[in-house]
Amino acid sequence: MMKKQWMLMFVMGLLMQQALAQVRLPRIISDGMVLQRNDSARIWGWASPHEPIRLIFLQHTYQTRADAEGRWQIRLRPAPAGGPYAMEIDGKNHITLHDIYIGDVWLCSGQSNMQLPMRRVEPRYAHLIAQVHQPEIRQFLVPMQMNFQRPDTDLSSGVWLPANDWTVLDFSATAYFFARALYEKYHVPIGLINASVGGTPIQAWMSRDALQDFPEELKIADHYADPQVVDSVIRKNWQHTVSWMDPAWQNDSGWQATPPWYEKRSPQAMHLWKPVRVPGFWNEPQWSDFYGIVWLKKTFTIPAGLLARWKKQHAPITLWMGRLVDADYTYLNGAFVGNITYQYPPRIYPVAVDLLKPGENEITVRLMHQSGMPWGFVPDKTYALVAGNDTIPLRGTWSYRVGVRMPAMQGQVFIQYQPTGLFNGMIAPLLPYTIRGAIWYQGESNTAHPENYADLFMHMIRDWREKWQEGDFPFLFVQLPNYGFPTKDPNQWSGWALLRAAQAEALQLPHTGMAVTIDIGEWNDVHPLDKKDVGDRLALAAEKVVFGVKNTSPGPECVGMEVKDHHAVLTFRNVGKGLQAKGGQALQTFQIAGSDHHFVWAQARIISSNQVEVWNDAIARPVEVRYAWSDSPVHPNLYNSDGLPAMPFRIRFNP
């Protein structure tokens, strides 16, 4: 018996040694990958120490040997765009990779507006999505992983997927439209490496080397390098959630009632419910310190003939509930139709036609408010039941009743936001992969402290370029769009305006480009749906920076100011055939100040193809002018002849 056990252990040991000795590839080197054209793309992996490796690709044979630690790397000969191809790799085992294309590879990184998938914008682009069949546009979705101790060498998961009407729903919307625009013009395969995480400040994407000039950030990174600290934070976050959610559910009168409040209520049972207008933020005194759960109801009528037509036509029926702050559980005629646990995604819930009744129907929303202000039903969103071309509006007077009052939920520490974590986990494993360039959409999470963003941003760009060892590869980025409550006071501090200016400073670095989006944001949504214009404008930047096309990207840029007869005269470049006031209206969102630097709203007009005159009769000697300088400027309408908006700016007169 003992002999058999030893024999079994011996065989298992041999099998383990053999498994460890086999050639292994990183996740990103896999079926369906896109390799960078016209460059010496790297292929790398691991094997047993000193193991000979042979690679065959495009009728070329490459040979190398793993080093003492089992690492190996091969540089391929530059090749033009094409595919699909196969690659053979031999060591002690044999690997065949299929469906490989050669084209342009772009790293796509940042926070939620880069991460935002096509699925979230599907209602806006449904017709376009239905027609997607572009196998030469591919995405590799990098999993969210972090490491505060050291850079990772590989990813925990990930596959290359070609774009079709189903897979594209998980593509970054910004990245997909960027790739689509370039592919339609150049017909070159495009690989998108999507490494983005919502809510992240720039520090999370920076290495320790990049943060050497920022000791406070390194101090935070060192703190999280202790695994016990990370475990403790995760545990406390969970405890904070449970300590709020458990009593909220247990003490919610509407949930515990018999029948629960999501059931249809009789008119007699509604006497305790109070009226409220929807949509709208609840800023009244009784709500100023309210946290907990509120139930809301709305009745609406569906004519019998209309419902019969919907059934006959098999019309898709959708309940549009705008955006709700914070979490919702939504019911229709007592049946659960959907929920979202945080405030940002739009509430778009499919509805089975059998849930609807001819005549009176009832919607119930169980709304949780956990922390922060304002809260409620976000204005200027769609609240309606939609079936084909028919819309039943749901705005107006609803009824509400408080289910439970709670203290504010304790704030959580998002570990993935901490310095170096995502660089080590999501960027470092990609560094050997040869890329054409990077596109970047981030900054929202740094608007509270924009003062050092320019330095952080340029340090990150330089560091990524150094670590990729591909020279000053093109780095294209999105300048933040308009977002937030419009302001009437031109002197109100604006973190978003300051951050946009900080982003623009990075244009001084070589081979950088910027997409201006000051006109396509949404004041009430940090995730604006218009991602096609964002991608198209990034593609224009790529044409200029990468392909040498002479265009007017990023749009009109103010480069000079003179003072003539108490008026400021501004000069612009990138105007194309000339400046324009979009819509034919007077120019808006200009501000002007004298020597006291107190700004007032200004009048402005185009006086030549590249000049704008700005004035306010109360300012005798203009010293400074600003344009679109607020979180959410209202209708900034200075454009060039190519339809690109002017960059927000501030400029001072230097006589």
XYZ file of C-alpha atoms in Angstrom:
655
model
C 0.000 0.000 0.000
C 2.822 2.365 0.928
C 4.580 1.575 -2.336
C 1.470 2.476 -4.338
C 1.157 5.790 -2.481
C 4.785 6.696 -3.199
C 4.333 5.742 -6.846
C 1.195 7.915 -7.068
C 3.003 10.865 -5.495
C 5.926 10.376 -7.885
C 3.640 10.384 -10.932
C 1.777 13.455 -9.653
C 5.085 15.224 -9.114
C 6.144 14.473 -12.679
C 2.833 15.754 -13.999
C 3.145 18.960 -11.978
C 6.703 19.506 -13.202
C 5.576 18.936 -16.764
C 2.689 21.374 -16.347
C 4.972 24.000 -14.845
C 7.496 23.508 -17.623
C 5.021 24.018 -20.454
C 5.106 27.175 -22.500
C 2.534 29.603 -21.169
C 1.292 32.812 -22.781
C -0.178 35.934 -21.179
C -3.925 36.349 -21.489
C -3.638 39.062 -24.107
C -1.557 36.847 -26.423
C -4.466 34.694 -27.489
C -6.865 33.745 -30.270
C -8.328 36.707 -32.118
C -5.655 39.188 -31.077
C -4.674 42.205 -33.142
C -0.941 42.819 -33.542
C 0.497 46.223 -34.331
C 1.223 46.668 -38.025
C 4.529 47.975 -39.404
C 6.237 47.442 -36.064
C 8.254 44.759 -34.301
C 5.408 43.431 -32.193
C 6.395 41.545 -29.056
C 5.310 37.995 -28.278
C 6.287 36.823 -24.812
C 5.544 34.260 -22.179
C 6.954 31.791 -19.697
C 8.506 28.339 -19.837
C 10.957 26.278 -17.844
C 14.385 27.887 -17.345
C 16.499 27.867 -20.514
C 13.785 26.058 -22.486
C 14.170 26.552 -26.262
C 11.189 28.298 -27.877
C 10.247 28.281 -31.548
C 7.590 30.542 -33.101
C 6.278 30.424 -36.662
C 4.265 33.325 -38.056
C 3.718 34.558 -41.612
C 6.202 31.979 -42.946
C 8.946 33.290 -40.665
C 10.541 31.142 -37.978
C 11.824 32.714 -34.766
C 13.841 30.985 -32.087
C 14.860 32.002 -28.601
C 15.494 30.473 -25.202
C 13.849 31.219 -21.877
C 16.070 32.925 -19.326
C 17.029 31.551 -15.928
C 13.628 32.597 -14.533
C 11.668 31.086 -17.399
C 10.819 34.327 -19.197
C 11.123 34.669 -22.957
C 10.307 37.260 -25.611
C 10.366 37.416 -29.392
C 10.123 40.445 -31.649
C 8.256 39.819 -34.879
C 9.253 41.295 -38.182
C 7.164 44.345 -39.134
C 4.214 43.383 -41.311
C 1.444 45.286 -43.095
C -2.206 45.167 -42.099
C -3.971 41.911 -42.839
C -5.405 38.666 -41.546
C -6.695 36.347 -40.357
C -3.505 34.413 -39.627
C -2.341 31.592 -37.370
C 0.711 31.445 -35.110
C 2.556 28.313 -33.967
C 4.565 28.271 -30.735
C 6.616 25.276 -29.623
C 8.512 24.463 -26.473
C 7.928 21.277 -24.542
C 4.331 21.735 -25.629
C 2.640 23.087 -28.752
C 0.319 26.106 -28.971
C -1.600 27.292 -32.017
C -3.200 30.727 -32.003
C -5.936 31.366 -34.545
C -7.757 34.294 -36.147
C -4.949 36.824 -35.688
C -5.133 40.183 -37.419
C -2.476 42.818 -37.988
C -3.580 46.432 -37.718
C -3.548 49.288 -35.198
C -3.766 48.599 -31.480
C -5.086 51.242 -29.101
C -5.052 51.227 -25.332
C -8.356 52.684 -24.093
C -8.239 53.794 -20.475
C -9.756 56.098 -17.888
C -12.862 56.086 -15.757
C -16.568 55.500 -16.345
C -17.027 57.476 -19.554
C -14.411 55.267 -21.195
C -15.745 52.161 -19.483
C -19.384 52.926 -20.399
C -20.432 50.086 -22.725
C -22.505 50.279 -25.875
C -25.243 48.528 -23.914
C -25.804 51.766 -21.954
C -26.269 53.817 -25.116
C -28.222 51.161 -27.000
C -31.500 53.145 -27.022
C -29.748 56.019 -28.778
C -27.939 53.854 -31.339
C -30.220 50.811 -31.678
C -30.380 50.985 -35.493
C -26.610 51.316 -35.782
C -25.939 48.468 -33.340
C -28.271 46.128 -35.219
C -26.077 46.528 -38.306
C -22.704 45.962 -36.651
C -20.690 43.209 -38.317
C -17.075 44.311 -38.189
C -14.818 41.339 -37.415
C -11.763 43.513 -37.967
C -12.669 45.743 -35.005
C -11.914 43.861 -31.791
C -11.877 44.522 -28.080
C -9.907 42.929 -25.269
C -11.629 43.777 -21.980
C -9.086 43.992 -19.171
C -10.563 42.745 -15.876
C -10.616 45.080 -12.899
C -7.684 44.031 -10.723
C -5.376 45.966 -8.426
C -2.092 45.378 -6.695
C -0.476 47.797 -4.234
C 2.600 45.677 -3.565
C 4.073 45.129 -7.008
C 3.206 45.270 -10.725
C 1.354 42.202 -11.976
C 2.779 40.267 -14.915
C -0.502 38.866 -16.240
C -4.244 39.360 -16.148
C -6.734 37.103 -14.424
C -9.003 36.844 -17.484
C -9.780 38.383 -20.847
C -10.452 37.401 -24.465
C -10.408 39.165 -27.806
C -13.888 39.589 -29.299
C -14.805 40.839 -32.791
C -17.549 43.433 -33.110
C -20.975 42.170 -34.051
C -24.479 43.197 -33.050
C -24.221 41.156 -29.845
C -20.592 41.435 -28.693
C -20.429 45.166 -29.374
C -22.811 45.757 -26.477
C -19.860 45.153 -24.142
C -17.434 47.340 -26.086
C -16.508 50.730 -24.674
C -18.858 53.088 -26.529
C -16.238 55.819 -26.806
C -13.592 53.368 -28.014
C -15.925 51.625 -30.461
C -16.986 54.843 -32.181
C -13.343 55.925 -32.318
C -12.395 52.644 -33.990
C -15.419 52.707 -36.280
C -14.538 56.162 -37.614
C -10.934 55.180 -38.326
C -11.847 51.823 -39.828
C -14.387 53.367 -42.197
C -11.688 55.688 -43.520
C -8.562 53.509 -43.525
C -9.948 49.928 -43.581
C -7.227 48.749 -41.227
C -8.030 46.216 -38.469
C -8.220 47.837 -35.057
C -7.629 46.253 -31.665
C -9.020 48.019 -28.603
C -7.535 47.139 -25.213
C -10.151 48.395 -22.781
C -8.540 49.035 -19.385
C -10.946 51.373 -17.601
C -12.703 51.525 -14.223
C -15.530 53.850 -13.212
C -14.976 56.516 -10.597
C -11.193 56.341 -10.625
C -8.937 59.355 -10.073
C -5.828 59.609 -12.204
C -3.566 58.584 -9.307
C -4.897 55.014 -9.478
C -3.474 54.703 -13.006
C 0.012 55.970 -12.110
C 3.051 53.927 -11.208
C 5.295 54.571 -8.221
C 7.854 56.037 -10.614
C 5.299 58.502 -11.957
C 4.355 59.552 -8.419
C 7.873 60.231 -7.171
C 7.193 63.978 -7.217
C 3.967 63.491 -5.257
C 5.006 62.161 -1.816
C 1.515 62.375 -0.340
C 0.228 60.020 -3.019
C 3.073 57.592 -2.387
C 2.267 57.676 1.314
C -1.282 56.546 0.519
C 0.025 53.838 -1.812
C 2.345 52.563 0.922
C -0.562 52.422 3.342
C -2.522 50.126 1.019
C 0.511 47.965 0.300
C -0.266 46.218 3.575
C -2.708 43.370 2.752
C -4.161 43.605 6.253
C -5.152 47.224 5.577
C -6.911 46.220 2.361
C -8.718 43.358 4.101
C -9.760 45.678 6.924
C -11.168 48.270 4.515
C -13.120 45.623 2.602
C -14.529 44.295 5.865
C -15.534 47.758 7.102
C -17.168 48.612 3.775
C -19.253 45.472 4.037
C -20.155 46.204 7.645
C -21.263 49.742 6.762
C -23.486 48.403 3.993
C -25.019 45.649 6.096
C -25.551 47.899 9.121
C -27.661 50.211 6.934
C -29.409 47.771 4.635
C -30.511 45.199 7.204
C -32.477 47.572 9.470
C -33.746 49.485 6.437
C -35.369 46.345 5.052
C -36.511 45.084 8.447
C -38.137 48.370 9.446
C -39.540 49.413 6.084
C -43.276 49.712 6.730
C -44.051 49.274 3.057
C -42.049 46.071 2.767
C -43.352 44.554 6.005
C -46.994 45.510 5.426
C -49.657 42.987 4.486
C -50.134 43.361 1.612
C -46.803 45.128 0.808
C -47.088 48.570 -0.697
C -46.052 47.479 -4.166
C -49.445 45.800 -4.467
C -52.179 47.894 -6.045
C -53.843 50.046 -3.363
C -57.496 50.844 -3.078
C -58.491 54.530 -3.082
C -59.375 54.203 0.609
C -55.890 52.893 1.434
C -54.242 55.931 -0.210
C -55.414 58.524 2.333
C -52.042 58.394 4.114
C -50.137 59.029 0.892
C -49.165 62.604 -0.019
C -48.755 64.277 -3.426
C -45.358 65.021 -4.968
C -44.280 66.303 -8.377
C -42.183 64.037 -10.589
C -39.558 64.569 -11.863
C -37.581 66.827 -9.602
C -35.027 66.944 -6.827
C -36.492 67.085 -3.364
C -34.994 70.176 -1.785
C -37.885 71.100 0.508
C -37.093 71.470 4.230
C -38.758 68.165 5.162
C -36.316 66.342 2.890
C -33.133 68.240 3.770
C -31.934 65.617 6.235
C -33.947 62.628 5.059
C -32.295 59.267 4.479
C -34.151 56.008 4.206
C -36.873 54.578 1.968
C -39.776 56.334 0.261
C -42.508 54.590 -1.718
C -44.087 56.367 -4.682
C -47.094 55.504 -6.822
C -48.554 56.716 -10.077
C -51.683 55.528 -11.879
C -52.092 55.841 -15.634
C -54.626 54.688 -18.188
C -54.166 52.482 -21.247
C -57.155 52.485 -23.602
C -58.352 48.969 -24.363
C -57.932 49.434 -28.107
C -54.364 50.629 -27.708
C -53.381 47.676 -25.540
C -55.001 45.280 -28.007
C -52.943 46.806 -30.820
C -49.722 46.422 -28.810
C -50.498 42.745 -28.287
C -51.336 42.188 -31.930
C -48.201 43.975 -33.153
C -45.958 42.367 -30.499
C -44.623 45.836 -29.848
C -41.666 45.915 -27.440
C -42.770 47.753 -24.297
C -40.318 49.663 -22.134
C -40.721 51.556 -18.895
C -38.461 54.608 -18.923
C -37.821 55.915 -15.419
C -35.107 58.464 -16.119
C -32.478 58.474 -13.397
C -33.235 57.981 -9.721
C -31.088 58.939 -6.736
C -30.032 56.573 -5.199
C -31.424 53.009 -5.570
C -34.809 51.809 -6.790
C -37.049 48.758 -6.874
C -39.754 49.337 -9.466
C -43.080 47.496 -9.835
C -45.867 47.568 -12.382
C -49.316 46.414 -11.275
C -47.689 44.659 -8.337
C -45.063 42.817 -10.416
C -41.360 43.548 -10.066
C -39.896 44.932 -13.324
C -36.393 46.029 -12.364
C -33.979 47.681 -9.997
C -30.644 49.470 -10.025
C -28.592 49.880 -6.875
C -26.920 53.232 -7.532
C -27.817 56.542 -9.057
C -25.985 56.788 -12.370
C -27.460 54.263 -14.833
C -30.689 55.157 -16.648
C -33.708 53.142 -15.586
C -34.913 51.405 -18.743
C -36.970 48.363 -17.830
C -38.556 45.967 -20.358
C -42.195 45.176 -19.622
C -44.146 42.044 -20.566
C -47.385 43.007 -22.247
C -49.302 40.581 -20.023
C -48.519 42.802 -17.019
C -50.628 45.591 -18.484
C -54.377 45.974 -18.194
C -56.930 47.909 -20.219
C -57.885 50.953 -18.195
C -56.094 51.885 -14.975
C -52.531 50.676 -14.271
C -50.206 51.485 -11.399
C -46.458 52.011 -11.092
C -44.740 51.760 -7.700
C -41.179 52.844 -6.996
C -39.420 51.928 -3.765
C -36.709 54.584 -3.620
C -33.725 54.309 -1.294
C -31.784 57.415 -0.323
C -28.555 56.479 1.410
C -26.324 59.559 1.393
C -25.640 62.872 -0.293
C -27.766 65.586 -1.837
C -29.727 66.302 -3.979
C -31.926 63.271 -4.404
C -35.136 62.283 -6.134
C -36.161 61.921 -9.779
C -33.547 63.623 -11.960
C -35.156 66.370 -14.105
C -34.970 66.544 -17.902
C -35.027 62.774 -18.318
C -37.655 60.555 -19.911
C -40.373 59.202 -17.617
C -42.814 57.259 -19.758
C -44.172 53.905 -20.869
C -43.096 53.419 -24.469
C -44.453 50.845 -26.926
C -43.277 51.260 -30.501
C -44.280 54.774 -31.550
C -46.716 55.180 -28.650
C -45.732 57.004 -25.473
C -47.693 57.347 -22.250
C -46.060 60.105 -20.153
C -45.571 59.487 -16.448
C -44.647 62.994 -15.367
C -46.877 64.926 -13.062
C -48.378 64.267 -9.657
C -47.403 61.065 -7.887
C -48.220 59.921 -4.350
C -45.588 59.101 -1.768
C -45.317 57.589 1.677
C -42.252 57.155 3.889
C -41.319 53.538 4.518
C -38.524 54.144 7.015
C -36.209 56.922 8.135
C -32.552 56.062 8.567
C -29.314 57.861 9.391
C -27.044 58.546 6.435
C -25.029 55.518 5.390
C -21.387 55.769 6.395
C -19.111 56.514 3.492
C -17.123 53.730 1.888
C -13.461 53.670 0.913
C -13.108 52.542 -2.687
C -9.840 50.653 -2.688
C -9.584 50.655 -6.470
C -9.324 54.452 -6.370
C -6.073 54.458 -4.403
C -2.715 55.393 -5.992
C -0.803 52.805 -8.085
C -3.325 50.000 -7.593
C -4.814 49.904 -11.092
C -1.542 50.691 -12.804
C 0.001 47.630 -11.193
C -3.017 45.444 -11.795
C -4.306 46.519 -15.212
C -1.612 48.508 -17.040
C 1.641 46.789 -16.026
C 0.629 43.402 -17.516
C 0.052 45.140 -20.858
C 3.390 46.942 -21.081
C 5.115 44.422 -23.378
C 2.206 44.509 -25.856
C 3.051 46.689 -28.833
C 0.491 49.449 -29.354
C -0.121 52.290 -31.785
C -1.223 54.704 -29.089
C -3.666 55.416 -26.277
C -7.015 57.130 -25.892
C -7.967 58.457 -22.451
C -11.237 59.700 -20.954
C -10.844 60.608 -17.294
C -10.869 63.573 -14.962
C -14.331 63.733 -13.424
C -13.026 62.250 -10.174
C -10.295 64.879 -9.923
C -12.519 67.958 -10.322
C -12.690 68.581 -6.560
C -8.911 69.160 -6.541
C -7.881 70.218 -10.043
C -4.881 72.269 -8.947
C -2.267 69.562 -9.566
C -3.989 67.628 -12.335
C -1.835 69.023 -15.140
C 1.332 67.812 -13.406
C -0.176 64.431 -12.591
C -1.478 63.992 -16.129
C 1.796 64.836 -17.842
C 3.779 62.697 -15.393
C 1.507 59.765 -16.218
C 1.817 60.224 -19.983
C 5.606 60.440 -19.825
C 5.804 57.419 -17.530
C 3.548 55.241 -19.684
C 5.595 56.136 -22.748
C 8.835 55.324 -20.994
C 7.583 51.989 -19.699
C 6.083 50.901 -23.026
C 9.416 51.494 -24.754
C 7.627 52.572 -27.920
C 8.853 56.170 -27.930
C 6.404 59.066 -27.670
C 3.424 57.066 -28.863
C 0.280 59.083 -29.674
C -1.762 59.935 -26.605
C -5.252 61.257 -27.358
C -7.666 62.359 -24.659
C -11.147 63.719 -24.099
C -11.544 67.100 -22.464
C -14.386 66.966 -19.951
C -17.851 67.908 -21.241
C -20.364 70.243 -19.651
C -21.962 68.833 -16.501
C -23.772 70.143 -13.417
C -26.175 72.879 -12.486
C -25.741 75.984 -14.688
C -24.533 79.038 -12.811
C -25.646 82.654 -13.055
C -22.527 83.976 -11.325
C -19.481 84.121 -13.627
C -17.197 84.313 -10.572
C -18.326 81.002 -9.102
C -15.415 78.618 -8.603
C -15.470 75.792 -11.123
C -13.453 72.631 -10.613
C -14.591 71.347 -14.002
C -13.378 74.461 -15.818
C -10.034 74.315 -14.039
C -9.625 70.651 -14.849
C -10.410 71.230 -18.520
C -7.648 73.845 -18.576
C -5.291 71.378 -16.870
C -6.086 68.753 -19.483
C -5.355 71.205 -22.291
C -1.894 71.844 -20.838
C -0.934 68.296 -21.829
C -1.107 69.380 -25.482
C 2.369 70.813 -24.987
C 3.692 67.243 -24.912
C 4.631 65.818 -28.316
C 2.157 63.615 -30.213
C -0.862 64.474 -28.093
C -4.359 65.341 -29.254
C -7.588 66.374 -27.559
C -11.294 65.991 -28.280
C -13.314 68.986 -27.090
C -16.765 67.951 -25.809
C -18.016 71.102 -24.091
C -21.147 71.004 -26.276
C -22.231 67.364 -25.979
C -22.481 66.770 -22.246
C -25.678 66.699 -20.194
C -26.122 69.026 -17.233
C -27.962 66.306 -15.306
C -25.868 63.268 -16.210
C -22.178 62.678 -15.636
C -22.441 59.945 -18.292
C -23.724 61.736 -21.394
C -25.091 59.390 -24.027
C -23.548 61.041 -27.093
C -20.473 58.861 -27.387
C -20.421 58.858 -31.187
C -19.337 62.490 -31.404
C -16.723 61.799 -28.724
C -15.313 58.874 -30.702
C -15.470 60.790 -33.979
C -13.560 63.728 -32.486
C -10.923 61.405 -31.040
C -10.604 59.896 -34.515
C -10.057 63.386 -35.959
C -7.280 63.877 -33.429
C -5.779 60.539 -34.487
C -5.880 61.547 -38.138
C -3.956 64.702 -37.289
C -1.457 63.279 -34.786
C -0.947 59.785 -36.207
C -1.685 59.978 -39.919
C -0.540 63.537 -40.609
C -3.893 64.725 -41.961
C -4.258 68.490 -41.901
C -7.531 69.168 -40.109
C -8.858 71.666 -37.592
C -8.858 69.329 -34.570
C -9.354 69.984 -31.700
C -11.307 73.100 -32.750
C -10.883 76.867 -32.411
C -8.154 77.680 -29.898
C -7.637 81.175 -28.526
C -3.991 82.163 -29.014
C -3.921 85.925 -28.517
C -5.658 88.949 -27.002
C -5.426 92.613 -27.794
C -7.345 95.578 -26.384
C -8.815 98.140 -28.777
C -11.209 100.918 -27.749
C -12.160 99.222 -24.470
C -12.884 95.967 -26.276
C -10.914 92.722 -26.175
C -10.014 91.298 -29.582
C -9.247 87.579 -29.489
C -7.383 85.655 -32.175
C -7.960 81.955 -32.869
C -6.329 79.148 -34.788
C -7.840 75.894 -36.108
C -10.738 77.864 -37.591
C -10.920 76.178 -40.996
C -12.709 78.530 -43.349
C -13.717 80.738 -40.467
C -15.375 81.052 -37.097
C -19.120 80.606 -36.764
C -21.820 81.229 -34.203
C -23.760 77.988 -34.244
C -27.461 78.478 -34.805
C -26.932 82.027 -36.019
C -27.420 83.389 -32.502
C -25.237 85.849 -30.638
C -22.111 84.336 -29.109
C -22.679 83.154 -25.565
C -20.802 82.214 -22.355
C -18.076 84.867 -22.697
C -16.880 86.565 -19.501
C -14.686 89.632 -19.145
C -12.825 91.277 -16.255
C -10.775 94.363 -15.564
C -7.752 94.772 -13.297
C -9.770 93.633 -10.259
C -10.317 90.228 -11.973
C -14.012 90.358 -11.127
C -15.819 88.802 -14.067
C -19.062 89.905 -15.653
C -20.955 88.392 -18.550
C -19.839 89.851 -21.850
C -21.141 90.510 -25.306
C -19.190 89.039 -28.177
C -19.236 88.980 -31.966
C -17.153 87.529 -34.770
C -15.304 90.308 -36.586
C -13.174 88.261 -39.002
C -12.549 84.651 -39.971
C -10.302 84.133 -36.934
C -11.164 86.950 -34.519
C -13.825 87.638 -31.906
C -14.517 90.981 -30.234
C -15.593 90.832 -26.567
C -16.822 93.674 -24.341
C -18.971 94.878 -21.503
C -19.615 98.595 -21.207
C -18.890 98.441 -17.476
C -15.291 97.280 -18.136
C -13.243 100.216 -19.449
C -9.897 98.387 -19.560
C -10.284 94.649 -20.192
C -7.541 92.517 -18.653
C -8.918 88.990 -18.886
C -11.465 87.046 -20.922
C -12.918 83.596 -20.347
C -15.116 81.399 -22.509
C -17.307 78.465 -21.449
C -15.718 78.796 -18.024
C -18.042 76.960 -15.653
C -19.003 73.413 -14.779
C -21.904 73.472 -17.208
C -21.822 76.456 -19.564
C -25.167 77.100 -21.229
C -25.075 76.832 -25.027
C -21.427 77.634 -25.809
C -21.809 78.249 -29.519
C -18.452 79.320 -31.000
C -17.454 76.813 -33.696
C -15.236 76.547 -36.727
C -16.402 75.833 -40.264
C -15.850 72.091 -39.728
C -18.393 72.005 -36.918
C -15.891 71.663 -34.073
C -16.541 73.655 -30.881
C -14.055 76.149 -29.504
C -11.904 75.021 -26.602
C -12.935 76.595 -23.277
C -10.239 79.063 -22.291
C -9.061 81.931 -20.151
C -6.626 84.488 -21.482
C -5.027 87.627 -20.053
C -3.897 90.719 -21.869
C -0.133 91.152 -21.747
C 0.689 94.573 -23.212
